[in-house]
XYZ file of C-alpha atoms in Angstrom:
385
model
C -16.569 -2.012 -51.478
C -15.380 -3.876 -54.285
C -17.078 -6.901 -54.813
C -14.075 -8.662 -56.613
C -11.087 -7.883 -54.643
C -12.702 -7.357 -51.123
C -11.376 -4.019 -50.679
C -12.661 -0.867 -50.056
C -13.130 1.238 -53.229
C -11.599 4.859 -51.602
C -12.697 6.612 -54.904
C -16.143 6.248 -54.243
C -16.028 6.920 -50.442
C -14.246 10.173 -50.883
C -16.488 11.041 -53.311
C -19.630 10.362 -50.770
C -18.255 10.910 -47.520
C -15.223 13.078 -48.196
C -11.809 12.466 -47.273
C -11.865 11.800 -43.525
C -14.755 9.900 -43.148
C -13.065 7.648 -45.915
C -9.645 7.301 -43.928
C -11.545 6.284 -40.949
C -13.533 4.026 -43.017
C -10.361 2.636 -44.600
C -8.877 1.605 -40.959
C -11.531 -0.852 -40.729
C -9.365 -4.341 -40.883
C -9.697 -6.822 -41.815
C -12.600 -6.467 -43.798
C -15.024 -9.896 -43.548
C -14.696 -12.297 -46.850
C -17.428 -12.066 -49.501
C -18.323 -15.011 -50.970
C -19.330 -16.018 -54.383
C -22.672 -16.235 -55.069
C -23.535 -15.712 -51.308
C -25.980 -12.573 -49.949
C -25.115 -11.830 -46.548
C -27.613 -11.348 -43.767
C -28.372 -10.490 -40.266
C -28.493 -13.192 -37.825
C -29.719 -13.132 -34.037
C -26.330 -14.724 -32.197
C -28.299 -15.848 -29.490
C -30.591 -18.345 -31.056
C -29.370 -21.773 -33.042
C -31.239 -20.428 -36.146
C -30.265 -17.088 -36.165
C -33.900 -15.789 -35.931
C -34.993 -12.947 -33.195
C -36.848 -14.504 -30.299
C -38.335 -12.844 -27.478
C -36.702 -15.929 -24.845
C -33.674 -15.179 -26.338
C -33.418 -11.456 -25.706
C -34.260 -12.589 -21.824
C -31.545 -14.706 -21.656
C -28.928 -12.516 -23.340
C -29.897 -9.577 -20.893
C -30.272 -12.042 -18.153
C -26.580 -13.820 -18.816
C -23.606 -11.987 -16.569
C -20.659 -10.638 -18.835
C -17.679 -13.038 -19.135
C -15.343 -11.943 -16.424
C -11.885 -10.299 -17.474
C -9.437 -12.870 -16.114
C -6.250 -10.296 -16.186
C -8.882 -7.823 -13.540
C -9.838 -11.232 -11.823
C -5.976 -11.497 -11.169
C -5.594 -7.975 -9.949
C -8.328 -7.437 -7.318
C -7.515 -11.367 -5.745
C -4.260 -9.168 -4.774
C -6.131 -6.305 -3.660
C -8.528 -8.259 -1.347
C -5.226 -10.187 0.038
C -3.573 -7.043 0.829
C -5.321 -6.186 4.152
C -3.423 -2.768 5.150
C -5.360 -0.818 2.396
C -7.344 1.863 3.478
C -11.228 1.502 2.260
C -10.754 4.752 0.365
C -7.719 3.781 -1.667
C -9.484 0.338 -2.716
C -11.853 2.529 -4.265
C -10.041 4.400 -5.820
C -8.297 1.233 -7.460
C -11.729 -0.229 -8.602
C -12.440 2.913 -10.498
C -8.278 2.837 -12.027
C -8.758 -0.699 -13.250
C -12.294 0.326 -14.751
C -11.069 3.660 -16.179
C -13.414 5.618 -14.049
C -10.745 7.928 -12.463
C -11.191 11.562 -13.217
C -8.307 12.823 -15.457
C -9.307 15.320 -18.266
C -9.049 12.669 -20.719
C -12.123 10.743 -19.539
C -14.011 14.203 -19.875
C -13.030 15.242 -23.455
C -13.573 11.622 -24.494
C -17.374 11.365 -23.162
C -17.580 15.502 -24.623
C -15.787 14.203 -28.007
C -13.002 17.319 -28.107
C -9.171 16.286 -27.897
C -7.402 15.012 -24.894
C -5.535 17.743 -23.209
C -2.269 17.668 -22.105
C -0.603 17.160 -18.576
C -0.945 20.195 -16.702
C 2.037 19.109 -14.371
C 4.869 18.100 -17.279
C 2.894 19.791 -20.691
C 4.694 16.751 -22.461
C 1.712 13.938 -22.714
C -1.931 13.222 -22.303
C -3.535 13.936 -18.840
C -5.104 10.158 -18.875
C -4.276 7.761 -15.730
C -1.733 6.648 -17.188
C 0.285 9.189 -17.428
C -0.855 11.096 -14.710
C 0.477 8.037 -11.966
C 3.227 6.569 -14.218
C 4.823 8.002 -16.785
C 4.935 11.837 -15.921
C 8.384 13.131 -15.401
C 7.756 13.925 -11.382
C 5.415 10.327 -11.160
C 8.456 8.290 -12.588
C 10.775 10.037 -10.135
C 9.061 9.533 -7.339
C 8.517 5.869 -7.967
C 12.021 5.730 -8.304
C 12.670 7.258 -5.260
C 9.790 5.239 -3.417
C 9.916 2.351 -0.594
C 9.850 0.371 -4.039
C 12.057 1.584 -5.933
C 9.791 0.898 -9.383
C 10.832 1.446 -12.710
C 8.160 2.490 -14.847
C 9.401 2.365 -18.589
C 10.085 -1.323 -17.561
C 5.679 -1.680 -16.761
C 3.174 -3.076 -19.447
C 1.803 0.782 -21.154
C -1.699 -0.334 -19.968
C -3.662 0.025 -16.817
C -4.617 -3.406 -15.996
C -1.667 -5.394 -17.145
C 0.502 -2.812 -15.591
C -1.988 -4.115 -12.025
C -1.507 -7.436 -13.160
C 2.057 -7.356 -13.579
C 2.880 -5.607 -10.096
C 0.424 -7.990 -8.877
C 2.425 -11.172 -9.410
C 5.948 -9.545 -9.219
C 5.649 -7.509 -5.739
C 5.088 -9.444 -2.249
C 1.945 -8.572 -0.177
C 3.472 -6.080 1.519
C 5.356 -4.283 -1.617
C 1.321 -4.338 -3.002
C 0.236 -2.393 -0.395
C 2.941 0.008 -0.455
C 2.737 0.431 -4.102
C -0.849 1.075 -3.297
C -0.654 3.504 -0.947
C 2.076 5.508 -3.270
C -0.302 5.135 -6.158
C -2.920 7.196 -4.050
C -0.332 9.585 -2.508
C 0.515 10.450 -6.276
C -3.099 11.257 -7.160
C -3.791 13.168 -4.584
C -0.729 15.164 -4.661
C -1.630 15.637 -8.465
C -5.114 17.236 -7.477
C -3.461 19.717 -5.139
C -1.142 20.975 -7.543
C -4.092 20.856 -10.776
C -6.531 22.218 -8.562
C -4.929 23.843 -5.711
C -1.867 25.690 -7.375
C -0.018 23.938 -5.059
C 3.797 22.810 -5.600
C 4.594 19.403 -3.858
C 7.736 17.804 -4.290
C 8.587 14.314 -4.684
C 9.710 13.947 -1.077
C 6.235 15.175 0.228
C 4.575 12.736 -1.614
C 7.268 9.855 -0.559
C 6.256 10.908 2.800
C 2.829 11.041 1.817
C 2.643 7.645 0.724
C 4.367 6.463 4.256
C 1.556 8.240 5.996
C -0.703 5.994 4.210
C 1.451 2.658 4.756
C 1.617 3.771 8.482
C -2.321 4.758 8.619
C -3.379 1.220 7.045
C -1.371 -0.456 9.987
C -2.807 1.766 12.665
C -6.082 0.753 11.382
C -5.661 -2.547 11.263
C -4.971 -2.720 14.620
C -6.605 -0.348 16.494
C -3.571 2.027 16.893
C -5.014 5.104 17.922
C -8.114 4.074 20.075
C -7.402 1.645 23.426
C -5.089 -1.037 24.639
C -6.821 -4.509 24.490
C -6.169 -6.488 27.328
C -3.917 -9.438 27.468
C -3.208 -12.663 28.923
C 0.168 -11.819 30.940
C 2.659 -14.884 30.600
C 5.161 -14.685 33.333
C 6.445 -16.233 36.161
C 7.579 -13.699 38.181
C 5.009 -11.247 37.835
C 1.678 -11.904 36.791
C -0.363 -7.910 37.122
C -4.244 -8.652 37.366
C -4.960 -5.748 35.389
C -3.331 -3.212 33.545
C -4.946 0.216 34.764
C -1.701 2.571 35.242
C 1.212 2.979 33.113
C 2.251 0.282 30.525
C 5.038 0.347 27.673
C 4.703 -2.008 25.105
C 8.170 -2.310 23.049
C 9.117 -4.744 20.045
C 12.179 -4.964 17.803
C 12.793 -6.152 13.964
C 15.999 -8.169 12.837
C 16.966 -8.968 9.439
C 19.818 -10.988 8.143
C 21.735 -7.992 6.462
C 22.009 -6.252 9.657
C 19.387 -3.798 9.048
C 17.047 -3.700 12.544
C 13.974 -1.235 13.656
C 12.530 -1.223 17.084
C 8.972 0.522 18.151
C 7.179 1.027 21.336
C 4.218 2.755 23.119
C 3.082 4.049 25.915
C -0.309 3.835 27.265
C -1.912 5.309 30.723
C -5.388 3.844 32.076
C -5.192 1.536 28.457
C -5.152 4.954 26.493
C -2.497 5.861 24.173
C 0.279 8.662 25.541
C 3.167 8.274 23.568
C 4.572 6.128 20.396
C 8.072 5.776 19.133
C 10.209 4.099 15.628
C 13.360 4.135 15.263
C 16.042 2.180 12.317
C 19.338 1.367 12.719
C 21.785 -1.441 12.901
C 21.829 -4.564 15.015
C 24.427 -7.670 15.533
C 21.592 -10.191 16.604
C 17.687 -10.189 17.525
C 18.247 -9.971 20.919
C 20.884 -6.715 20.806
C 17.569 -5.452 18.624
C 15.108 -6.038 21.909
C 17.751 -4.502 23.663
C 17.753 -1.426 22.124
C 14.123 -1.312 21.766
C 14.068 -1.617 25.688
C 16.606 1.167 26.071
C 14.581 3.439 23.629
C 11.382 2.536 25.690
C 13.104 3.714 29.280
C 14.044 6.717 27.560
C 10.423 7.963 26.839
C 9.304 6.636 29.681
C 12.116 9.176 31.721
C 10.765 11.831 29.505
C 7.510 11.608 30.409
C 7.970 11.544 33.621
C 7.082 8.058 35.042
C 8.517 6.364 37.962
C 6.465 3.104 37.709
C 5.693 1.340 34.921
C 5.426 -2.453 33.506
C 7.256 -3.095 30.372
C 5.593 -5.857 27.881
C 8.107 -7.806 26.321
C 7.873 -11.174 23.639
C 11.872 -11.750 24.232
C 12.044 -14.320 26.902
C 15.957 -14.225 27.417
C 15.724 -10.523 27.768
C 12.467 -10.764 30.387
C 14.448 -13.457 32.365
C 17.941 -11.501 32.556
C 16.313 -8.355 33.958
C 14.069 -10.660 36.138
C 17.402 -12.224 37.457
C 16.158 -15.298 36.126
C 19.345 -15.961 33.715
C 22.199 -14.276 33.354
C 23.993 -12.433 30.073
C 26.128 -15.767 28.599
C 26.603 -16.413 25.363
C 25.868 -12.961 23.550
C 26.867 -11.053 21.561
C 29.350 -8.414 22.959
C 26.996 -5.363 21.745
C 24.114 -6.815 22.760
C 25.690 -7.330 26.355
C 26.878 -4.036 26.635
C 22.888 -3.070 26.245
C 21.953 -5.261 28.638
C 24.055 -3.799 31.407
C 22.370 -0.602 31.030
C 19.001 -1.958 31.344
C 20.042 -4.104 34.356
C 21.520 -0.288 35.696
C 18.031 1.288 34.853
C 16.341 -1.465 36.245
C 18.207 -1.558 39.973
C 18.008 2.125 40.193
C 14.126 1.768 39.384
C 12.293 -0.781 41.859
C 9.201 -0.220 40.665
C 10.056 -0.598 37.003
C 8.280 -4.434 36.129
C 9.118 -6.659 32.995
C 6.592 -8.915 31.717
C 6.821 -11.376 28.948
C 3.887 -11.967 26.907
C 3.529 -13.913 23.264
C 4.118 -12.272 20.260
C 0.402 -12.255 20.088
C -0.231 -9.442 22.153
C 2.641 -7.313 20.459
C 1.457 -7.304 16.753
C 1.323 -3.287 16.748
C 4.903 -2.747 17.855
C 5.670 -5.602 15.867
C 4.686 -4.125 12.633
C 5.641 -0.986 13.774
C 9.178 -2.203 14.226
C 8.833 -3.823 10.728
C 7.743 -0.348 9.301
C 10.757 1.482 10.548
C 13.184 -1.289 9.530
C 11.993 -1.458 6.035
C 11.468 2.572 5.423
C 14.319 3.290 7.638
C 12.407 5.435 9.867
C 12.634 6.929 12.576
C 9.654 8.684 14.653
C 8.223 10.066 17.577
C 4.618 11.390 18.089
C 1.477 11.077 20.484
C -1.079 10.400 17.892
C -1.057 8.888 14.492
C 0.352 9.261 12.205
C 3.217 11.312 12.743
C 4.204 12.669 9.234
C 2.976 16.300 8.459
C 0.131 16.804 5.836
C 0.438 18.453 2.793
């Protein structure tokens, strides 16, 4: 270095390191000042002298790290989001702490060049790339429940988390999520397996994973929990024999899902989804209740107790109220249930809170917002890859 200007002096390092040690040398910036008449020297940072002590080697192993406050952000979303599958938040720690296994991670720790993508051949095979910014990743994020635009992300892991973190609702978190791990493992099929997977397999991938995480979170696939039965006109003391469960979704745009299920002896039988469209919330419950006698005619049942969280739609097919005041769709759905209902004595509609329905009610939700529509006896219903 020369001790005038502060600059490295490239003739000499060339001539004692050779040329590319020197231009890695050279991107050393900026260069710490030299001062006049000064002789540098080593100083221990963790003592107020600057001398080595044996206390203060204990307390700098001893002190924690200071935390990262951009991967502080990003897993106080994660731990909010409650529909992620154990597995996938995993796999998210070891994303945000660049432990995921792409090639790149390998020929950095064996010090040979990163490889290239083995799905596009047109960047590095890092994380990155491999869940973002590869030709068939972008496209299916476009073409996700999202609809995310990846040239618009931060070109770094954890501010790319960060920034998703803020931006996307709870539920849009999740999803992303769950899309994020439908992408890697659809990756490791086709790297390892030879196996070609398109980007609708791996939409529907991803919605297997959305659709898992709610089944989990609510005990989808093992037994009906028993609830407090709030009606007036019927009041079951148990419910041992054949129960439907049914809920419907409404939104403001017109856009409406319903769901229900079908349990014998508090064991599940049958499940459906279904999306359409829907003039009010109660035309919604109505066609959730029509779907529900439907299954329950194909499976053969001739008594049954329906579980309901309308009240208007429990007390017209009670013949507690009568139709007024609706909508004309909605009333033309309610004369076929009042039909299905006189034909069928021993068909029985209960009203409980909306507390005892939260799996058709986010099953509703789930076929609303994916537009879905689905029938199946255990879960999930969407073919593996």
């Amino acid at each position: 270095m020369d001790q005038q200007t502060g600059q490295w002096n490239s003739s000499l390092l060339i001539s004692a390191l050779g040329f590319h040690a020197a231009l890695f040398i050279a991107c050393v910036h900026p260069i710490p000042p030299i001062l006049p008449n000064r002789t540098d020297r080593l100083i221990f940072t963790s003592t107020n002298s600057g001398s080595f002590s044996f206390k203060g080697a204990c307390n700098l192993i001893q002190s924690p790290p200071l935390p990262d406050p951009t991967a502080s952000a990003v897993w106080k979303m994660i731990w909010k989001c409650h529909g992620i599958l154990p597995r996938i938040l995993l796999f998210l720690w070891k994303l945000s702490h660049d432990a995921v296994p792409v090639k790149s991670v390998f020929a950095r720790h064996l010090r040979i060049a990163a490889p290239l993508c083995e799905i596009c051949g047109l960047g590095s095979d890092d994380a990155l790339h491999s869940l973002f910014l590869c030709p068939k990743a972008e496209q299916s994020w476009l073409n996700s429940s999202i609809g995310l635009r990846v040239h618009a992300l931060p070109a770094q892991i954890l501010p790319l988390l960060k920034f998703l973190s803020e931006q996307l609702t709870h539920h849009d978190f999740m999803r992303f999520d769950n899309h994020l791990w439908a992408l890697w493992k659809s990756r490791c099929k086709e790297v390892y397996e030879g196996k070609r997977i398109n980007v609708q397999q791996v939409n529907s991938l991803a919605n297997s994973y959305t659709f898992l995480a709610v089944v989990g979170r609510y005990g989808l696939n093992t037994h009906l929990r028993r609830m407090e039965v709030q009606n007036q006109h019927e009041m079951p003391t148990c419910f041992q024999g054949n129960i439907c469960r049914l809920d419907g979704s409404f939104h403001n745009n017109g856009t409406a899902g319903w769901a229900y299920t079908l349990f014998q002896d508090e064991q599940l039988l049958r499940y459906g989804l279904e999306s359409g469209e829907a003039a009010s919330p109660l035309h919604v419950e109505a066609c959730a209740m029509l779907a529900a006698i439907k299954a329950v005619h194909t499976v053969g049942w001739s008594s049954v107790i329906f579980l309901i969280d309308c009240q208007i739609l429990a007390n017209v097919i009670n013949g507690a109220a009568t139709p007024e005041s609706v909508d004309w769709k909605a009333y033309l759905e309610l004369l076929d249930i009042l039909v299905a209902f006189r034909r069928q004595q021993l068909f029985k509609c209960c009203y409980v809170p909306r507390a005892g329905l939260q799996l058709e009610h986010h099953l509703a939700n789930y076929a609303r917002i994916n537009n879905l529509t689905a029938v199946g006896f255990s879960f999930p219903s969407f073919p593996p890859i």
